[in-house]
């Protein structure tokens, strides 16, 4: 269920987030610039070799980080 975008100033995860120290204008700027996305299990978020285009902050769930071997098998890193 998607409850809509979480507003940064009232997010309950701020205490454990790298952005928790932001205040005032910087926090408002982050809140306006962010994009909230919902991913399904197994859906790719980013891929090895692709240029980094964003910083990802996970609200709920888990992310599997893996490398694909030469024969196509997945090697889980984290």
Tab-separated table of N, CA, C and O in Angstrom:
chain	number	residue	atom	x	y	z
A	1	UNK	N	0.836	-1.181	0.000
A	1	UNK	CA	0.000	0.000	0.000
A	1	UNK	C	0.883	1.248	0.000
A	1	UNK	O	1.790	1.375	0.794
A	2	UNK	N	0.632	2.159	-0.893
A	2	UNK	CA	1.396	3.389	-0.986
A	2	UNK	C	0.653	4.487	-0.250
A	2	UNK	O	-0.464	4.823	-0.590
A	3	UNK	N	1.291	5.046	0.769
A	3	UNK	CA	0.658	6.096	1.570
A	3	UNK	C	1.032	7.487	1.078
A	3	UNK	O	0.781	8.458	1.737
A	4	UNK	N	1.659	7.579	-0.067
A	4	UNK	CA	2.068	8.874	-0.593
A	4	UNK	C	3.450	9.260	-0.104
A	4	UNK	O	4.055	8.576	0.719
A	5	UNK	N	3.980	10.334	-0.639
A	5	UNK	CA	5.332	10.752	-0.275
A	5	UNK	C	5.445	11.130	1.196
A	5	UNK	O	4.559	11.752	1.755
A	6	UNK	N	6.531	10.721	1.793
A	6	UNK	CA	6.835	11.090	3.175
A	6	UNK	C	7.523	12.452	3.152
A	6	UNK	O	8.462	12.668	2.395
A	7	UNK	N	7.053	13.354	3.959
A	7	UNK	CA	7.664	14.676	4.047
A	7	UNK	C	8.883	14.592	4.945
A	7	UNK	O	8.805	14.106	6.073
A	8	UNK	N	10.029	15.048	4.468
A	8	UNK	CA	11.289	14.947	5.211
A	8	UNK	C	11.214	15.535	6.626
A	8	UNK	O	11.710	14.919	7.564
A	9	UNK	N	10.623	16.716	6.819
A	9	UNK	CA	10.618	17.294	8.167
A	9	UNK	C	9.879	16.455	9.208
A	9	UNK	O	10.156	16.557	10.400
A	10	UNK	N	8.933	15.596	8.787
A	10	UNK	CA	8.170	14.822	9.767
A	10	UNK	C	8.425	13.323	9.666
A	10	UNK	O	7.746	12.537	10.304
A	11	UNK	N	9.404	12.914	8.862
A	11	UNK	CA	9.704	11.494	8.682
A	11	UNK	C	10.190	10.893	9.995
A	11	UNK	O	11.088	11.431	10.646
A	12	UNK	N	9.619	9.772	10.369
A	12	UNK	CA	10.020	9.096	11.601
A	12	UNK	C	11.395	8.454	11.526
A	12	UNK	O	11.943	8.026	12.540
A	13	UNK	N	11.983	8.388	10.340
A	13	UNK	CA	13.299	7.775	10.181
A	13	UNK	C	14.442	8.779	10.278
A	13	UNK	O	15.603	8.394	10.171
A	14	UNK	N	14.155	10.043	10.487
A	14	UNK	CA	15.216	11.058	10.499
A	14	UNK	C	16.294	10.765	11.521
A	14	UNK	O	17.457	11.082	11.295
A	15	UNK	N	15.966	10.146	12.631
A	15	UNK	CA	16.975	9.884	13.670
A	15	UNK	C	18.040	8.904	13.202
A	15	UNK	O	19.158	8.920	13.708
A	16	UNK	N	17.723	8.058	12.216
A	16	UNK	CA	18.689	7.071	11.755
A	16	UNK	C	19.140	7.314	10.322
A	16	UNK	O	19.770	6.468	9.707
A	17	UNK	N	18.823	8.457	9.776
A	17	UNK	CA	19.109	8.780	8.375
A	17	UNK	C	20.344	9.673	8.282
A	17	UNK	O	20.565	10.517	9.145
A	18	UNK	N	21.133	9.516	7.223
A	18	UNK	CA	22.308	10.389	7.062
A	18	UNK	C	21.937	11.861	6.932
A	18	UNK	O	22.756	12.724	7.150
A	19	UNK	N	20.702	12.144	6.590
A	19	UNK	CA	20.262	13.527	6.419
A	19	UNK	C	19.627	14.100	7.678
A	19	UNK	O	19.076	15.194	7.654
A	20	UNK	N	19.697	13.375	8.794
A	20	UNK	CA	18.988	13.795	10.006
A	20	UNK	C	19.494	15.113	10.569
A	20	UNK	O	18.760	15.798	11.277
A	21	UNK	N	20.719	15.481	10.254
A	21	UNK	CA	21.264	16.722	10.799
A	21	UNK	C	20.836	17.955	10.003
A	21	UNK	O	21.062	19.072	10.447
A	22	UNK	N	20.219	17.747	8.852
A	22	UNK	CA	19.786	18.899	8.051
A	22	UNK	C	18.655	19.640	8.758
A	22	UNK	O	17.783	19.041	9.348
A	23	UNK	N	18.692	20.937	8.657
A	23	UNK	CA	17.671	21.782	9.280
A	23	UNK	C	17.249	22.866	8.313
A	23	UNK	O	17.930	23.158	7.336
A	24	UNK	N	16.141	23.469	8.590
A	24	UNK	CA	15.686	24.676	7.900
A	24	UNK	C	15.673	24.579	6.395
A	24	UNK	O	15.083	23.682	5.805
A	25	UNK	N	16.357	25.539	5.739
A	25	UNK	CA	16.338	25.671	4.287
A	25	UNK	C	16.906	24.434	3.588
A	25	UNK	O	16.396	24.022	2.543
A	26	UNK	N	17.949	23.828	4.157
A	26	UNK	CA	18.528	22.637	3.523
A	26	UNK	C	17.567	21.458	3.549
A	26	UNK	O	17.448	20.722	2.574
A	27	UNK	N	16.862	21.291	4.644
A	27	UNK	CA	15.888	20.211	4.749
A	27	UNK	C	14.721	20.446	3.787
A	27	UNK	O	14.262	19.517	3.117
A	28	UNK	N	14.258	21.680	3.667
A	28	UNK	CA	13.179	21.998	2.732
A	28	UNK	C	13.625	21.767	1.283
A	28	UNK	O	12.864	21.266	0.459
A	29	UNK	N	14.871	22.104	0.979
A	29	UNK	CA	15.402	21.896	-0.369
A	29	UNK	C	15.460	20.407	-0.702
A	29	UNK	O	15.065	19.989	-1.794
A	30	UNK	N	15.924	19.590	0.232
A	30	UNK	CA	15.944	18.141	0.038
A	30	UNK	C	14.528	17.616	-0.165
A	30	UNK	O	14.277	16.809	-1.063
A	31	UNK	N	13.604	18.074	0.642
A	31	UNK	CA	12.218	17.613	0.558
A	31	UNK	C	11.610	17.917	-0.810
A	31	UNK	O	10.901	17.098	-1.378
A	32	UNK	N	11.917	19.086	-1.360
A	32	UNK	CA	11.375	19.462	-2.680
A	32	UNK	C	12.062	18.685	-3.809
A	32	UNK	O	11.436	18.404	-4.828
A	33	UNK	N	13.324	18.352	-3.651
A	33	UNK	CA	14.107	17.739	-4.733
A	33	UNK	C	13.971	16.220	-4.811
A	33	UNK	O	14.257	15.639	-5.841
A	34	UNK	N	13.524	15.587	-3.748
A	34	UNK	CA	13.512	14.124	-3.717
A	34	UNK	C	12.389	13.540	-4.564
A	34	UNK	O	11.412	14.217	-4.889
A	35	UNK	N	12.570	12.284	-4.919
A	35	UNK	CA	11.551	11.520	-5.619
A	35	UNK	C	11.288	10.273	-4.794
A	35	UNK	O	12.232	9.597	-4.381
A	36	UNK	N	10.027	9.965	-4.548
A	36	UNK	CA	9.666	8.773	-3.786
A	36	UNK	C	9.212	7.707	-4.773
A	36	UNK	O	8.371	7.972	-5.635
A	37	UNK	N	9.805	6.519	-4.659
A	37	UNK	CA	9.443	5.413	-5.544
A	37	UNK	C	9.162	4.170	-4.717
A	37	UNK	O	9.760	3.968	-3.668
A	38	UNK	N	8.266	3.353	-5.227
A	38	UNK	CA	7.954	2.070	-4.615
A	38	UNK	C	8.421	0.995	-5.586
A	38	UNK	O	8.070	1.019	-6.765
A	39	UNK	N	9.252	0.075	-5.092
A	39	UNK	CA	9.774	-1.016	-5.913
A	39	UNK	C	9.178	-2.336	-5.453
A	39	UNK	O	8.984	-2.555	-4.266
A	40	UNK	N	8.922	-3.218	-6.418
A	40	UNK	CA	8.439	-4.555	-6.096
A	40	UNK	C	9.627	-5.484	-5.874
A	40	UNK	O	10.738	-5.223	-6.347
A	41	UNK	N	9.388	-6.577	-5.180
A	41	UNK	CA	10.416	-7.575	-4.932
A	41	UNK	C	11.008	-8.034	-6.265
A	41	UNK	O	10.272	-8.330	-7.217
A	42	UNK	N	12.333	-8.041	-6.339
A	42	UNK	CA	13.023	-8.477	-7.538
A	42	UNK	C	13.276	-7.389	-8.568
A	42	UNK	O	13.999	-7.601	-9.536
A	43	UNK	N	12.699	-6.233	-8.382
A	43	UNK	CA	12.864	-5.133	-9.331
A	43	UNK	C	14.217	-4.464	-9.110
A	43	UNK	O	14.626	-4.211	-7.982
A	44	UNK	N	14.919	-4.155	-10.188
A	44	UNK	CA	16.224	-3.503	-10.092
A	44	UNK	C	16.118	-2.047	-9.703
A	44	UNK	O	15.223	-1.336	-10.156
A	45	UNK	N	17.047	-1.630	-8.863
A	45	UNK	CA	17.106	-0.221	-8.446
A	45	UNK	C	18.253	0.472	-9.163
A	45	UNK	O	18.124	1.574	-9.656
A	46	UNK	N	19.403	-0.189	-9.212
A	46	UNK	CA	20.551	0.314	-9.964
A	46	UNK	C	21.363	-0.885	-10.428
A	46	UNK	O	21.183	-1.986	-9.926
A	47	UNK	N	22.240	-0.656	-11.398
A	47	UNK	CA	22.963	-1.761	-12.020
A	47	UNK	C	24.461	-1.477	-12.072
A	47	UNK	O	24.869	-0.331	-12.274
A	48	UNK	N	25.248	-2.519	-11.916
A	48	UNK	CA	26.701	-2.417	-11.978
A	48	UNK	C	27.116	-1.797	-13.311
A	48	UNK	O	26.593	-2.146	-14.367
A	49	UNK	N	28.032	-0.855	-13.246
A	49	UNK	CA	28.535	-0.209	-14.449
A	49	UNK	C	27.750	1.017	-14.876
A	49	UNK	O	28.234	1.807	-15.680
A	50	UNK	N	26.547	1.180	-14.366
A	50	UNK	CA	25.746	2.361	-14.706
A	50	UNK	C	26.229	3.551	-13.880
A	50	UNK	O	26.618	3.389	-12.724
A	51	UNK	N	26.214	4.755	-14.449
A	51	UNK	CA	26.646	5.918	-13.662
A	51	UNK	C	25.666	6.184	-12.517
A	51	UNK	O	24.457	5.992	-12.673
A	52	UNK	N	26.176	6.602	-11.357
A	52	UNK	CA	25.280	6.914	-10.237
A	52	UNK	C	24.483	8.176	-10.543
A	52	UNK	O	25.035	9.211	-10.871
A	53	UNK	N	23.175	8.066	-10.446
A	53	UNK	CA	22.303	9.197	-10.753
A	53	UNK	C	21.544	9.699	-9.532
A	53	UNK	O	20.851	10.709	-9.619
A	54	UNK	N	21.646	8.977	-8.404
A	54	UNK	CA	20.862	9.367	-7.240
A	54	UNK	C	21.458	8.765	-5.975
A	54	UNK	O	22.295	7.877	-6.029
A	55	UNK	N	20.982	9.257	-4.858
A	55	UNK	CA	21.237	8.656	-3.555
A	55	UNK	C	19.936	7.985	-3.162
A	55	UNK	O	18.868	8.582	-3.265
A	56	UNK	N	20.013	6.722	-2.766
A	56	UNK	CA	18.806	5.979	-2.414
A	56	UNK	C	18.699	5.855	-0.901
A	56	UNK	O	19.654	5.433	-0.247
A	57	UNK	N	17.568	6.211	-0.355
A	57	UNK	CA	17.278	6.055	1.068
A	57	UNK	C	16.120	5.082	1.174
A	57	UNK	O	15.054	5.321	0.614
A	58	UNK	N	16.332	4.011	1.883
A	58	UNK	CA	15.333	2.968	2.002
A	58	UNK	C	14.439	3.236	3.200
A	58	UNK	O	14.913	3.359	4.321
A	59	UNK	N	13.135	3.334	2.958
A	59	UNK	CA	12.190	3.563	4.056
A	59	UNK	C	11.805	2.234	4.706
A	59	UNK	O	11.787	2.116	5.918
A	60	UNK	N	11.479	1.234	3.904
A	60	UNK	CA	11.160	-0.099	4.409
A	60	UNK	C	11.693	-1.134	3.425
A	60	UNK	O	11.947	-0.826	2.261
A	61	UNK	N	11.848	-2.358	3.891
A	61	UNK	CA	12.267	-3.443	3.022
A	61	UNK	C	13.764	-3.688	3.058
A	61	UNK	O	14.475	-3.160	3.909
A	62	UNK	N	14.209	-4.518	2.125
A	62	UNK	CA	15.625	-4.867	2.038
A	62	UNK	C	16.072	-4.814	0.584
A	62	UNK	O	15.268	-4.958	-0.326
A	63	UNK	N	17.374	-4.617	0.389
A	63	UNK	CA	17.961	-4.588	-0.941
A	63	UNK	C	19.044	-5.655	-1.004
A	63	UNK	O	19.853	-5.773	-0.085
A	64	UNK	N	19.030	-6.436	-2.084
A	64	UNK	CA	20.066	-7.451	-2.286
A	64	UNK	C	21.100	-6.867	-3.245
A	64	UNK	O	20.770	-6.410	-4.340
A	65	UNK	N	22.365	-6.884	-2.824
A	65	UNK	CA	23.457	-6.414	-3.654
A	65	UNK	C	24.208	-7.639	-4.154
A	65	UNK	O	24.674	-8.452	-3.351
A	66	UNK	N	24.305	-7.800	-5.472
A	66	UNK	CA	24.968	-8.981	-6.016
A	66	UNK	C	25.740	-8.646	-7.280
A	66	UNK	O	25.525	-7.627	-7.920
A	67	UNK	N	26.672	-9.525	-7.615
A	67	UNK	CA	27.413	-9.467	-8.873
A	67	UNK	C	27.020	-10.693	-9.675
A	67	UNK	O	26.758	-11.748	-9.113
A	68	UNK	N	26.988	-10.561	-10.973
A	68	UNK	CA	26.678	-11.694	-11.837
A	68	UNK	C	27.983	-12.286	-12.343
A	68	UNK	O	28.832	-11.564	-12.886
A	69	UNK	N	28.158	-13.583	-12.145
A	69	UNK	CA	29.369	-14.264	-12.576
A	69	UNK	C	29.406	-14.455	-14.081
A	69	UNK	O	28.429	-14.196	-14.796
A	70	UNK	N	30.542	-14.941	-14.570
A	70	UNK	CA	30.723	-15.136	-16.013
A	70	UNK	C	29.699	-16.100	-16.605
A	70	UNK	O	29.297	-15.963	-17.755
A	71	UNK	N	29.266	-17.077	-15.822
A	71	UNK	CA	28.296	-18.044	-16.338
A	71	UNK	C	26.847	-17.627	-16.050
A	71	UNK	O	25.927	-18.404	-16.266
A	72	UNK	N	26.647	-16.392	-15.519
A	72	UNK	CA	25.306	-15.883	-15.313
A	72	UNK	C	24.744	-16.082	-13.910
A	72	UNK	O	23.638	-15.629	-13.632
A	73	UNK	N	25.473	-16.760	-13.024
A	73	UNK	CA	24.966	-16.977	-11.662
A	73	UNK	C	25.165	-15.731	-10.808
A	73	UNK	O	26.100	-14.968	-11.010
A	74	UNK	N	24.271	-15.545	-9.845
A	74	UNK	CA	24.340	-14.398	-8.933
A	74	UNK	C	25.215	-14.743	-7.731
A	74	UNK	O	25.074	-15.804	-7.139
A	75	UNK	N	26.113	-13.825	-7.382
A	75	UNK	CA	26.929	-13.938	-6.174
A	75	UNK	C	26.501	-12.811	-5.252
A	75	UNK	O	26.775	-11.631	-5.536
A	76	UNK	N	25.819	-13.155	-4.164
A	76	UNK	CA	25.303	-12.130	-3.249
A	76	UNK	C	26.466	-11.514	-2.478
A	76	UNK	O	27.262	-12.221	-1.849
A	77	UNK	N	26.558	-10.190	-2.540
A	77	UNK	CA	27.597	-9.442	-1.817
A	77	UNK	C	27.067	-9.045	-0.440
A	77	UNK	O	27.753	-9.190	0.550
A	78	UNK	N	25.853	-8.535	-0.394
A	78	UNK	CA	25.198	-8.123	0.855
A	78	UNK	C	23.716	-8.355	0.722
A	78	UNK	O	23.128	-8.232	-0.269
